Tab-separated table of C-alpha atoms in Angstrom:
chain	number	residue	atom	x	y	z
A	1	MET	CA	123.477	159.176	105.348
A	2	ALA	CA	124.202	162.035	103.010
A	3	SER	CA	122.237	162.876	99.905
A	4	PHE	CA	123.711	162.623	96.427
A	5	ARG	CA	125.607	165.842	95.790
A	6	GLY	CA	125.538	165.733	91.992
A	7	ALA	CA	129.074	164.575	91.234
A	8	SER	CA	129.595	163.789	87.579
A	9	ALA	CA	130.358	160.300	86.396
A	10	GLY	CA	133.918	161.312	85.611
A	11	GLN	CA	134.489	162.763	89.073
A	12	ASP	CA	132.997	159.867	91.032
A	13	GLY	CA	135.473	156.990	91.349
A	14	ARG	CA	132.735	154.559	92.334
A	15	PHE	CA	131.509	154.297	88.748
A	16	THR	CA	132.913	151.655	86.446
A	17	ASN	CA	133.544	152.455	82.810
A	18	LYS	CA	130.360	150.597	81.891
A	19	GLU	CA	128.305	152.573	84.392
A	20	LYS	CA	129.835	155.831	83.201
A	21	LYS	CA	128.798	154.977	79.670
A	22	LEU	CA	125.264	154.068	80.772
A	23	LEU	CA	124.979	157.303	82.707
A	24	ARG	CA	125.761	159.172	79.498
A	25	THR	CA	123.519	157.150	77.205
A	26	MET	CA	120.517	156.115	79.326
A	27	SER	CA	117.525	158.354	79.838
A	28	PHE	CA	116.483	159.030	83.420
A	29	PRO	CA	113.330	160.549	84.937
A	30	GLU	CA	113.685	164.242	85.774
A	31	VAL	CA	112.694	163.628	89.392
A	32	LEU	CA	116.021	161.866	89.934
A	33	ASP	CA	117.778	165.212	89.555
A	34	ARG	CA	116.392	166.282	92.940
A	35	ALA	CA	118.551	165.517	95.966
A	36	VAL	CA	117.280	163.622	99.003
A	37	ASP	CA	118.624	164.092	102.515
A	38	PHE	CA	118.416	160.570	103.851
A	39	LYS	CA	118.981	161.768	107.409
A	40	LYS	CA	115.380	163.001	107.277
A	41	VAL	CA	113.944	159.758	105.909
A	42	LYS	CA	112.806	156.681	107.836
A	43	LEU	CA	113.790	154.007	105.338
A	44	GLU	CA	112.066	151.284	107.351
A	45	SER	CA	108.717	152.857	106.489
A	46	LEU	CA	109.358	152.037	102.814
A	47	ARG	CA	110.059	148.325	103.294
A	48	PRO	CA	106.462	147.143	102.784
A	49	TRP	CA	106.059	149.327	99.700
A	50	ILE	CA	109.350	148.154	98.178
A	51	ALA	CA	108.409	144.501	98.753
A	52	LYS	CA	105.004	145.060	97.155
A	53	ARG	CA	106.360	146.884	94.094
A	54	VAL	CA	109.145	144.370	93.501
A	55	THR	CA	106.598	141.541	93.647
A	56	GLU	CA	104.320	143.382	91.194
A	57	ALA	CA	107.191	144.021	88.791
A	58	LEU	CA	108.545	140.463	88.865
A	59	GLY	CA	105.306	138.568	89.363
A	60	LEU	CA	106.746	136.864	92.441
A	61	GLU	CA	108.443	137.662	95.725
A	62	ASP	CA	112.201	138.151	95.521
A	63	GLU	CA	114.002	139.025	98.749
A	64	VAL	CA	117.313	139.349	96.893
A	65	VAL	CA	116.037	142.269	94.821
A	66	GLU	CA	114.272	143.775	97.835
A	67	ASN	CA	117.488	143.688	99.854
A	68	LEU	CA	119.405	145.112	96.910
A	69	VAL	CA	117.127	148.146	96.865
A	70	HIS	CA	117.573	148.679	100.591
A	71	ASN	CA	121.348	148.285	100.381
A	72	LEU	CA	121.569	150.818	97.549
A	73	LEU	CA	119.554	153.321	99.587
A	74	GLU	CA	121.779	152.810	102.617
A	75	GLU	CA	124.965	153.778	100.790
A	76	GLU	CA	126.889	156.707	102.245
A	77	GLU	CA	126.021	158.669	99.108
A	78	VAL	CA	123.071	157.614	96.984
A	79	ASN	CA	123.050	158.350	93.270
A	80	PRO	CA	119.515	157.581	92.047
A	81	LYS	CA	120.676	157.196	88.475
A	82	LEU	CA	123.199	154.586	89.540
A	83	VAL	CA	120.431	152.871	91.508
A	84	GLN	CA	118.358	152.706	88.329
A	85	ILE	CA	121.278	151.236	86.383
A	86	GLN	CA	121.856	148.533	88.977
A	87	LEU	CA	118.178	147.624	89.223
A	88	THR	CA	117.565	147.460	85.478
A	89	PRO	CA	118.874	143.851	85.058
A	90	PHE	CA	116.218	142.750	87.555
A	91	LEU	CA	113.234	145.006	86.955
A	92	ALA	CA	113.856	145.570	83.237
A	93	GLN	CA	111.313	147.968	81.658
A	94	GLU	CA	109.631	148.453	85.037
A	95	THR	CA	112.731	150.165	86.444
A	96	PRO	CA	112.091	153.807	85.384
A	97	GLU	CA	108.555	153.821	86.804
A	98	PHE	CA	109.790	152.123	89.962
A	99	MET	CA	112.432	154.825	90.405
A	100	VAL	CA	109.925	157.640	89.821
A	101	GLN	CA	107.673	156.269	92.569
A	102	LEU	CA	110.532	155.415	94.927
A	103	TRP	CA	112.245	158.785	94.608
A	104	GLY	CA	108.940	160.591	94.906
A	105	HIS	CA	108.264	158.844	98.213
A	106	LEU	CA	111.741	159.715	99.469
A	107	LEU	CA	111.276	163.391	98.585
A	108	SER	CA	107.906	163.400	100.313
A	109	ALA	CA	109.343	161.777	103.427
A	110	GLN	CA	112.057	164.394	103.822
A	111	GLU	CA	109.705	167.301	103.198
A	112	ASN	CA	106.782	166.554	105.527
A	113	GLY	CA	108.891	166.414	108.690
A	114	THR	CA	107.835	162.910	109.739
A	115	GLY	CA	110.333	160.909	107.694
A	116	VAL	CA	107.425	158.912	106.288
A	117	PRO	CA	106.020	159.466	102.769
A	118	GLN	CA	102.811	161.507	102.869
A	119	ALA	CA	100.977	158.909	100.769
A	120	PHE	CA	101.622	156.313	103.469
A	121	LEU	CA	100.338	158.643	106.181
A	122	ASP	CA	97.199	159.316	104.143
A	123	GLU	CA	96.605	155.591	103.672
A	124	GLN	CA	96.954	154.996	107.412
A	125	ALA	CA	94.521	157.817	108.178
A	126	GLU	CA	92.010	156.426	105.668
A	127	GLU	CA	92.333	152.949	107.151
A	128	ARG	CA	91.659	154.318	110.629
A	129	ARG	CA	88.631	156.186	109.286
A	130	ARG	CA	87.258	153.018	107.632
A	131	ARG	CA	87.726	151.009	110.812
A	132	ALA	CA	86.002	153.677	112.906
A	133	GLU	CA	83.098	153.765	110.461
A	134	LEU	CA	82.820	149.973	110.508
A	135	ASP	CA	82.849	149.946	114.316
A	136	ARG	CA	80.147	152.615	114.368
A	137	LYS	CA	77.902	150.636	111.990
A	138	MET	CA	78.417	147.436	113.959
A	139	ASP	CA	77.525	149.239	117.194
A	140	GLN	CA	74.378	150.686	115.602
A	141	SER	CA	73.368	147.267	114.322
A	142	PHE	CA	73.898	145.727	117.744
A	143	GLN	CA	71.858	148.431	119.462
A	144	SER	CA	69.112	148.044	116.856
A	145	ARG	CA	68.917	144.295	117.429
A	146	ARG	CA	68.727	144.796	121.180
A	147	SER	CA	65.954	147.350	120.794
A	148	GLY	CA	64.043	145.131	118.374
A	149	THR	CA	64.239	142.147	120.727
A	150	GLY	CA	62.774	144.194	123.568
A	151	ASP	CA	59.878	145.394	121.377
A	152	ASP	CA	59.061	141.853	120.277
A	153	GLN	CA	58.950	140.626	123.852
A	154	GLY	CA	56.593	143.469	124.780
A	155	ARG	CA	54.217	142.643	121.917
A	156	ARG	CA	54.215	138.948	122.685
A	157	GLY	CA	53.210	139.432	126.311
A	158	GLY	CA	52.593	136.185	128.130
A	159	SER	CA	51.832	134.097	125.041
A	160	ARG	CA	54.039	131.149	124.306
A	161	TRP	CA	55.856	131.285	121.002
A	162	ASP	CA	57.553	128.669	118.972
A	163	GLY	CA	59.739	130.035	116.167
A	164	GLY	CA	57.449	133.056	115.740
A	165	ARG	CA	54.191	130.991	115.547
A	166	ARG	CA	51.544	130.692	118.252
A	167	SER	CA	51.209	127.243	119.739
A	168	ARG	CA	47.968	125.565	118.859
A	169	TRP	CA	48.034	123.910	122.262
A	170	VAL	CA	47.988	127.257	124.039
A	171	ASP	CA	45.422	128.953	121.802
A	172	GLY	CA	42.895	126.148	122.184
A	173	ASP	CA	43.131	124.771	118.655
A	174	SER	CA	42.784	121.065	119.244
A	175	SER	CA	42.346	120.067	115.615
A	176	ASP	CA	45.614	118.154	115.707
A	177	ARG	CA	45.195	116.559	119.130
A	178	GLY	CA	45.115	112.832	119.618
A	179	THR	CA	41.323	112.894	120.071
A	180	GLY	CA	40.891	113.993	116.489
A	181	GLY	CA	39.951	117.581	117.254
A	182	GLY	CA	36.795	118.358	115.323
A	183	HIS	CA	36.398	114.796	113.993
A	184	ARG	CA	34.174	112.462	116.012
A	185	ARG	CA	35.706	109.140	116.877
A	186	ARG	CA	33.954	106.283	115.049
A	187	ARG	CA	32.500	103.613	117.288
A	188	SER	CA	32.632	99.924	116.555
A	189	ARG	CA	29.405	98.397	115.197
A	190	SER	CA	30.046	95.023	116.854
A	191	PRO	CA	27.394	94.128	119.465
A	192	ARG	CA	28.400	94.936	122.963
A	193	ARG	CA	29.256	91.932	125.077
A	194	ASP	CA	28.433	91.692	128.702
A	195	TYR	CA	31.689	90.280	129.991
A	196	ARG	CA	30.465	90.211	133.507
A	197	ARG	CA	27.447	88.026	132.590
A	198	GLY	CA	29.644	85.601	130.659
A	199	TYR	CA	31.981	85.401	133.585
A	200	ARG	CA	29.207	84.387	135.909
A	201	ARG	CA	27.838	81.758	133.527
A	202	GLY	CA	31.205	80.063	133.449
A	203	TYR	CA	30.811	79.202	137.091
């Protein structure tokens, strides 16, 4: 795909009379005066960004507008000012800012040698850094828990534990045993009966 070569509205037969008039009367960002060599740009890398910005501008997803942007950028010759004119009915007042950002990314992509906007590469590098840092912290936390578990087991020795508390049954505290612990069992005051004697008398 070739870049826009700067043909005037009168020289370019693709423009309708209405578009020629808009090209003369509309104001365009200065960045659109810079040419982009689309042979050096990987347009696929811009798809997620275009979808996101269109959704932000419209307040909802619109694949028709997204595809329109892609189709305009895939023309044999791309005139950014004409792109702005054709997007204005959809993006309204958001169109100039959209074009500034879009064209800036395209210029960046052709200049850094990768075909991908530098801002996207920086975001990917930052995401990788955040993930590496998260993995490092998780590994440290895991190692710390393992070390702490070993220390606890060493301090506990052979004692039995139940949820972090010593068992009263192991430590000899029988206050809660069935025998009453430190409380003496009360004996009945009824006279003792000699059952054996009564048994003999019956015969």
